[in-house]
């Protein structure tokens, strides 16, 4: 431990004037455990800083082949190590100059231990949660109904929320949002996806009931649905279906109703038709589609964004199933895939298939500028690949 | 699980104007190393906040170059230097035979100081019954760093032995 005399002697040799300095000196030394301490630095943004100060924790998630990500309760970040050529020392007891007044009666020595040093730190960048894996995991054991063969004999893996958090690189909130998006249902503590045909069967029961009761689509009574359809299918699934395809509300006297979403019902009906063939004649499809939806609902092509693609260059015009969730998750791979399918795209056609790639504050326009090349075709702006792609 | 390592280099230009190096900024040098951080199956590594209250605030000192101990005895326990402040609040560091002048800077992105803890994590109720425990790594936040003192100027040597004029 240095003494005041030693410090003053050093100052003299260094030709520094004591009068120019504040009378506080930190004598820095290296802590005993300096090399063995397993310290590392992690860069934070405002949100994360407040998160930590509130006592909340963070989790790093990743499979052996995946890049590590960091998750808070509702956000996901890419984790990288930034290596700097500078040396970073961290010192617990060291105060900044503004902490001390200019005049103190005498010089004060503050011994300060350097508890660690590093020349690298963890860098975090907000990213999209990697949830594509989720649907695949749940589809491996899709739910076909409580009486189905599969269900009774199944030894397939089932996943609870915690099980999913161990396998999916996403925060809990993002995971739950995605589960809702893909119409997953929690049955007996496990998340299940309904087999599509089964889901449509239940939806069909509901729309037939609406028809036979002469209800308006915006006033579907929950209790009647459960009573009338209960004998046919499990009540939780009837309610789940209503939640997926409608909006729940409570009216006078506490009665619960659902307002069916025309767009969602029409879209699901289209999927049911389109999945049976490679391509359809567009006008024939539109006719069959309109006839297949519940009476009173109107079909529109824009209901099929991200689900089907219309080919206006073929004679006759055709339509085929193309689900955005079946496309690659990585941005460059997604663009390669889309350009491999079709050389030139209009913004209108490609937007639904790249919307989910936009990061925070990123627009479709910015994404297109970065990953594609523009040109004009018949007076319309079209986008194509920046590099040669095999079609 | 893989972590991407990016190397950054502080770029200075030698200045003809004396001993003040011109600071040009940071330049990325290479970016291709992947560091394997956990070799086993999917893991969740927990980073927890301290058990009692707020994490404390530490100071960061950033220096260009490396520090070596003079007698090669290693750094642990040894003195590093004296940190002074001028009346205007400029930090002055005397390390060995050098004086460095620095600046107090508020960090745009604060740091969390993490301590690695290896321990045994009880996996779930079933595992507890059989006495099984997975050896696991987790981190704890020890402190936050919101400001740093950066010493960017070229260190000025202290001349202790001035030859007498004849």
PDB file of C-alpha atoms in Angstrom, chain B:
ATOM      1  CA  UNK B   1     -23.745 -23.223 -29.212  1.00  0.00           C
ATOM      2  CA  UNK B   2     -21.617 -20.855 -31.177  1.00  0.00           C
ATOM      3  CA  UNK B   3     -20.595 -17.288 -30.571  1.00  0.00           C
ATOM      4  CA  UNK B   4     -19.246 -15.089 -33.335  1.00  0.00           C
ATOM      5  CA  UNK B   5     -16.082 -13.193 -32.412  1.00  0.00           C
ATOM      6  CA  UNK B   6     -15.441  -9.896 -34.156  1.00  0.00           C
ATOM      7  CA  UNK B   7     -12.103  -8.176 -33.836  1.00  0.00           C
ATOM      8  CA  UNK B   8     -11.953  -4.426 -33.572  1.00  0.00           C
ATOM      9  CA  UNK B   9      -8.843  -2.367 -33.716  1.00  0.00           C
ATOM     10  CA  UNK B  10      -8.424   1.159 -32.466  1.00  0.00           C
ATOM     11  CA  UNK B  11      -6.756   3.088 -35.254  1.00  0.00           C
ATOM     12  CA  UNK B  12      -4.297   5.836 -34.541  1.00  0.00           C
ATOM     13  CA  UNK B  13      -2.102   7.769 -36.894  1.00  0.00           C
ATOM     14  CA  UNK B  14       1.382   8.728 -35.839  1.00  0.00           C
ATOM     15  CA  UNK B  15       1.345  12.456 -35.586  1.00  0.00           C
ATOM     16  CA  UNK B  16       4.105  14.744 -36.667  1.00  0.00           C
ATOM     17  CA  UNK B  17       2.879  17.312 -34.200  1.00  0.00           C
ATOM     18  CA  UNK B  18       4.491  15.796 -31.155  1.00  0.00           C
ATOM     19  CA  UNK B  19       3.476  13.176 -28.724  1.00  0.00           C
ATOM     20  CA  UNK B  20      -0.287  13.393 -29.175  1.00  0.00           C
ATOM     21  CA  UNK B  21      -1.433  10.513 -31.341  1.00  0.00           C
ATOM     22  CA  UNK B  22      -4.295  11.300 -33.680  1.00  0.00           C
ATOM     23  CA  UNK B  23      -7.259   9.053 -32.924  1.00  0.00           C
ATOM     24  CA  UNK B  24      -9.024   7.991 -36.112  1.00  0.00           C
ATOM     25  CA  UNK B  25     -11.598   5.606 -34.782  1.00  0.00           C
ATOM     26  CA  UNK B  26     -12.198   1.883 -34.755  1.00  0.00           C
ATOM     27  CA  UNK B  27     -11.649  -0.369 -37.704  1.00  0.00           C
ATOM     28  CA  UNK B  28     -12.859  -3.913 -37.983  1.00  0.00           C
ATOM     29  CA  UNK B  29     -10.004  -6.223 -38.702  1.00  0.00           C
ATOM     30  CA  UNK B  30     -11.423  -9.692 -39.154  1.00  0.00           C
ATOM     31  CA  UNK B  31     -14.654 -11.374 -38.289  1.00  0.00           C
ATOM     32  CA  UNK B  32     -14.530 -15.016 -38.816  1.00  0.00           C
ATOM     33  CA  UNK B  33     -13.856 -16.893 -35.664  1.00  0.00           C
ATOM     34  CA  UNK B  34     -16.605 -18.959 -34.155  1.00  0.00           C
ATOM     35  CA  UNK B  35     -16.125 -19.782 -30.550  1.00  0.00           C
ATOM     36  CA  UNK B  36     -17.808 -22.855 -29.212  1.00  0.00           C
ATOM     37  CA  UNK B  37     -19.231 -22.043 -25.819  1.00  0.00           C
ATOM     38  CA  UNK B  38     -21.068 -25.153 -24.796  1.00  0.00           C
ATOM     39  CA  UNK B  39     -20.431 -28.501 -26.352  1.00  0.00           C
ATOM     40  CA  UNK B  40     -23.452 -30.405 -25.159  1.00  0.00           C
ATOM     41  CA  UNK B  41     -27.086 -30.539 -26.223  1.00  0.00           C
ATOM     42  CA  UNK B  42     -29.407 -27.578 -26.159  1.00  0.00           C
ATOM     43  CA  UNK B  43     -28.747 -25.541 -23.098  1.00  0.00           C
ATOM     44  CA  UNK B  44     -30.214 -22.646 -21.313  1.00  0.00           C
ATOM     45  CA  UNK B  45     -27.588 -20.603 -19.512  1.00  0.00           C
ATOM     46  CA  UNK B  46     -29.043 -18.343 -16.891  1.00  0.00           C
ATOM     47  CA  UNK B  47     -27.767 -14.834 -16.238  1.00  0.00           C
ATOM     48  CA  UNK B  48     -29.205 -13.775 -12.930  1.00  0.00           C
ATOM     49  CA  UNK B  49     -29.317 -10.441 -11.228  1.00  0.00           C
ATOM     50  CA  UNK B  50     -27.795 -10.208  -7.758  1.00  0.00           C
ATOM     51  CA  UNK B  51     -29.885 -11.678  -4.968  1.00  0.00           C
ATOM     52  CA  UNK B  52     -30.042  -8.606  -2.803  1.00  0.00           C
ATOM     53  CA  UNK B  53     -30.928  -5.271  -4.254  1.00  0.00           C
ATOM     54  CA  UNK B  54     -29.391  -3.418  -7.135  1.00  0.00           C
ATOM     55  CA  UNK B  55     -26.104  -4.347  -8.680  1.00  0.00           C
ATOM     56  CA  UNK B  56     -23.404  -1.848  -7.690  1.00  0.00           C
ATOM     57  CA  UNK B  57     -21.747   0.485 -10.130  1.00  0.00           C
ATOM     58  CA  UNK B  58     -18.115  -0.041 -11.046  1.00  0.00           C
ATOM     59  CA  UNK B  59     -15.691   2.056 -13.022  1.00  0.00           C
ATOM     60  CA  UNK B  60     -14.036   1.061 -16.284  1.00  0.00           C
ATOM     61  CA  UNK B  61     -10.603   2.239 -17.315  1.00  0.00           C
ATOM     62  CA  UNK B  62      -9.709   1.780 -20.948  1.00  0.00           C
ATOM     63  CA  UNK B  63      -6.068   1.777 -21.957  1.00  0.00           C
ATOM     64  CA  UNK B  64      -4.385   1.351 -25.260  1.00  0.00           C
ATOM     65  CA  UNK B  65      -1.934  -1.507 -25.330  1.00  0.00           C
ATOM     66  CA  UNK B  66      -1.038  -3.983 -22.639  1.00  0.00           C
ATOM     67  CA  UNK B  67       0.195  -3.878 -19.113  1.00  0.00           C
ATOM     68  CA  UNK B  68       3.097  -6.038 -18.073  1.00  0.00           C
ATOM     69  CA  UNK B  69       4.634  -6.448 -14.693  1.00  0.00           C
ATOM     70  CA  UNK B  70       8.211  -5.285 -14.584  1.00  0.00           C
ATOM     71  CA  UNK B  71       9.693  -8.295 -12.890  1.00  0.00           C
ATOM     72  CA  UNK B  72       7.558 -10.860 -14.633  1.00  0.00           C
ATOM     73  CA  UNK B  73       6.063 -11.864 -11.341  1.00  0.00           C
ATOM     74  CA  UNK B  74       2.538 -11.602 -12.641  1.00  0.00           C
ATOM     75  CA  UNK B  75       0.027  -8.910 -11.950  1.00  0.00           C
ATOM     76  CA  UNK B  76      -1.933 -10.299  -9.039  1.00  0.00           C
ATOM     77  CA  UNK B  77      -1.584  -8.207  -5.918  1.00  0.00           C
ATOM     78  CA  UNK B  78       0.842  -5.731  -7.435  1.00  0.00           C
ATOM     79  CA  UNK B  79       0.517  -1.977  -7.642  1.00  0.00           C
ATOM     80  CA  UNK B  80      -0.621  -0.510 -10.907  1.00  0.00           C
ATOM     81  CA  UNK B  81      -0.418   3.237 -10.601  1.00  0.00           C
ATOM     82  CA  UNK B  82      -1.781   6.452  -9.164  1.00  0.00           C
ATOM     83  CA  UNK B  83      -4.926   8.020 -10.530  1.00  0.00           C
ATOM     84  CA  UNK B  84      -5.199  11.777 -10.054  1.00  0.00           C
ATOM     85  CA  UNK B  85      -7.767  14.296 -11.175  1.00  0.00           C
ATOM     86  CA  UNK B  86      -7.015  17.844 -12.184  1.00  0.00           C
ATOM     87  CA  UNK B  87      -9.209  20.540 -10.751  1.00  0.00           C
ATOM     88  CA  UNK B  88     -11.033  20.602 -14.101  1.00  0.00           C
ATOM     89  CA  UNK B  89     -11.807  16.922 -13.727  1.00  0.00           C
ATOM     90  CA  UNK B  90      -9.304  15.492 -16.199  1.00  0.00           C
ATOM     91  CA  UNK B  91      -8.057  12.090 -15.052  1.00  0.00           C
ATOM     92  CA  UNK B  92      -4.269  11.707 -14.943  1.00  0.00           C
ATOM     93  CA  UNK B  93      -2.768   8.250 -14.574  1.00  0.00           C
ATOM     94  CA  UNK B  94       0.823   7.634 -13.568  1.00  0.00           C
ATOM     95  CA  UNK B  95       1.828   4.085 -14.470  1.00  0.00           C
ATOM     96  CA  UNK B  96       5.434   3.090 -14.104  1.00  0.00           C
ATOM     97  CA  UNK B  97       7.432   5.661 -16.027  1.00  0.00           C
ATOM     98  CA  UNK B  98       4.511   7.095 -17.926  1.00  0.00           C
ATOM     99  CA  UNK B  99       1.864   9.736 -17.521  1.00  0.00           C
ATOM    100  CA  UNK B 100      -1.387   9.330 -19.353  1.00  0.00           C
ATOM    101  CA  UNK B 101      -4.124  11.921 -19.701  1.00  0.00           C
ATOM    102  CA  UNK B 102      -7.667  10.751 -20.136  1.00  0.00           C
ATOM    103  CA  UNK B 103     -11.301  11.664 -20.266  1.00  0.00           C
ATOM    104  CA  UNK B 104     -14.383  10.573 -18.375  1.00  0.00           C
ATOM    105  CA  UNK B 105     -16.991   9.396 -20.857  1.00  0.00           C
ATOM    106  CA  UNK B 106     -20.537   8.306 -20.254  1.00  0.00           C
ATOM    107  CA  UNK B 107     -21.099   4.982 -21.979  1.00  0.00           C
ATOM    108  CA  UNK B 108     -23.720   5.025 -24.691  1.00  0.00           C
ATOM    109  CA  UNK B 109     -24.242   1.363 -23.957  1.00  0.00           C
ATOM    110  CA  UNK B 110     -23.589   0.445 -20.337  1.00  0.00           C
ATOM    111  CA  UNK B 111     -21.874  -2.816 -19.459  1.00  0.00           C
ATOM    112  CA  UNK B 112     -22.913  -5.535 -17.090  1.00  0.00           C
ATOM    113  CA  UNK B 113     -20.046  -7.308 -15.311  1.00  0.00           C
ATOM    114  CA  UNK B 114     -20.821 -11.015 -15.241  1.00  0.00           C
ATOM    115  CA  UNK B 115     -19.208 -13.644 -13.061  1.00  0.00           C
ATOM    116  CA  UNK B 116     -19.248 -17.200 -14.283  1.00  0.00           C
ATOM    117  CA  UNK B 117     -20.414 -19.747 -11.797  1.00  0.00           C
ATOM    118  CA  UNK B 118     -20.218 -23.463 -12.416  1.00  0.00           C
ATOM    119  CA  UNK B 119     -22.543 -25.459 -10.367  1.00  0.00           C
ATOM    120  CA  UNK B 120     -24.928 -28.292 -10.312  1.00  0.00           C
ATOM    121  CA  UNK B 121     -28.367 -27.467 -11.505  1.00  0.00           C
ATOM    122  CA  UNK B 122     -31.267 -29.645 -10.406  1.00  0.00           C
ATOM    123  CA  UNK B 123     -33.042 -30.470 -13.621  1.00  0.00           C
ATOM    124  CA  UNK B 124     -36.539 -31.248 -12.482  1.00  0.00           C
ATOM    125  CA  UNK B 125     -38.475 -33.156  -9.853  1.00  0.00           C
ATOM    126  CA  UNK B 126     -37.816 -36.538 -11.378  1.00  0.00           C
ATOM    127  CA  UNK B 127     -34.115 -35.926 -11.493  1.00  0.00           C
ATOM    128  CA  UNK B 128     -34.102 -34.809  -7.897  1.00  0.00           C
ATOM    129  CA  UNK B 129     -35.518 -38.107  -6.819  1.00  0.00           C
ATOM    130  CA  UNK B 130     -32.734 -40.047  -8.405  1.00  0.00           C
ATOM    131  CA  UNK B 131     -30.131 -37.620  -7.140  1.00  0.00           C
ATOM    132  CA  UNK B 132     -29.184 -36.631 -10.668  1.00  0.00           C
ATOM    133  CA  UNK B 133     -27.817 -33.182 -11.331  1.00  0.00           C
ATOM    134  CA  UNK B 134     -26.570 -31.646 -14.554  1.00  0.00           C
ATOM    135  CA  UNK B 135     -23.274 -29.839 -14.236  1.00  0.00           C
ATOM    136  CA  UNK B 136     -24.060 -26.423 -15.611  1.00  0.00           C
ATOM    137  CA  UNK B 137     -22.697 -22.988 -16.158  1.00  0.00           C
ATOM    138  CA  UNK B 138     -24.491 -19.890 -15.155  1.00  0.00           C
ATOM    139  CA  UNK B 139     -23.595 -16.248 -14.766  1.00  0.00           C
ATOM    140  CA  UNK B 140     -24.426 -13.654 -12.200  1.00  0.00           C
ATOM    141  CA  UNK B 141     -24.486  -9.919 -12.722  1.00  0.00           C
ATOM    142  CA  UNK B 142     -22.043  -8.453 -10.232  1.00  0.00           C
ATOM    143  CA  UNK B 143     -22.084  -4.817 -11.237  1.00  0.00           C
ATOM    144  CA  UNK B 144     -23.051  -2.335 -13.901  1.00  0.00           C
ATOM    145  CA  UNK B 145     -20.648   0.053 -15.579  1.00  0.00           C
ATOM    146  CA  UNK B 146     -22.120   3.268 -16.897  1.00  0.00           C
ATOM    147  CA  UNK B 147     -19.037   5.443 -17.270  1.00  0.00           C
ATOM    148  CA  UNK B 148     -15.476   4.882 -18.329  1.00  0.00           C
ATOM    149  CA  UNK B 149     -12.189   6.691 -18.204  1.00  0.00           C
ATOM    150  CA  UNK B 150     -10.415   6.362 -21.472  1.00  0.00           C
ATOM    151  CA  UNK B 151      -6.746   7.132 -21.862  1.00  0.00           C
ATOM    152  CA  UNK B 152      -6.139   7.617 -25.551  1.00  0.00           C
ATOM    153  CA  UNK B 153      -3.177   9.892 -25.687  1.00  0.00           C
ATOM    154  CA  UNK B 154       0.277   8.489 -26.149  1.00  0.00           C
ATOM    155  CA  UNK B 155       1.850   7.999 -22.731  1.00  0.00           C
ATOM    156  CA  UNK B 156       4.365  10.670 -21.836  1.00  0.00           C
ATOM    157  CA  UNK B 157       7.537   9.216 -20.434  1.00  0.00           C
ATOM    158  CA  UNK B 158       8.753  10.494 -17.086  1.00  0.00           C
ATOM    159  CA  UNK B 159      12.399  11.290 -17.180  1.00  0.00           C
ATOM    160  CA  UNK B 160      13.894  10.593 -13.815  1.00  0.00           C
ATOM    161  CA  UNK B 161      17.529  10.901 -14.560  1.00  0.00           C
ATOM    162  CA  UNK B 162      18.391  14.223 -16.107  1.00  0.00           C
ATOM    163  CA  UNK B 163      22.032  14.365 -16.975  1.00  0.00           C
ATOM    164  CA  UNK B 164      23.769  17.345 -15.430  1.00  0.00           C
ATOM    165  CA  UNK B 165      24.823  20.064 -17.770  1.00  0.00           C
ATOM    166  CA  UNK B 166      28.506  20.241 -18.053  1.00  0.00           C
TER     167      UNK B 166
END
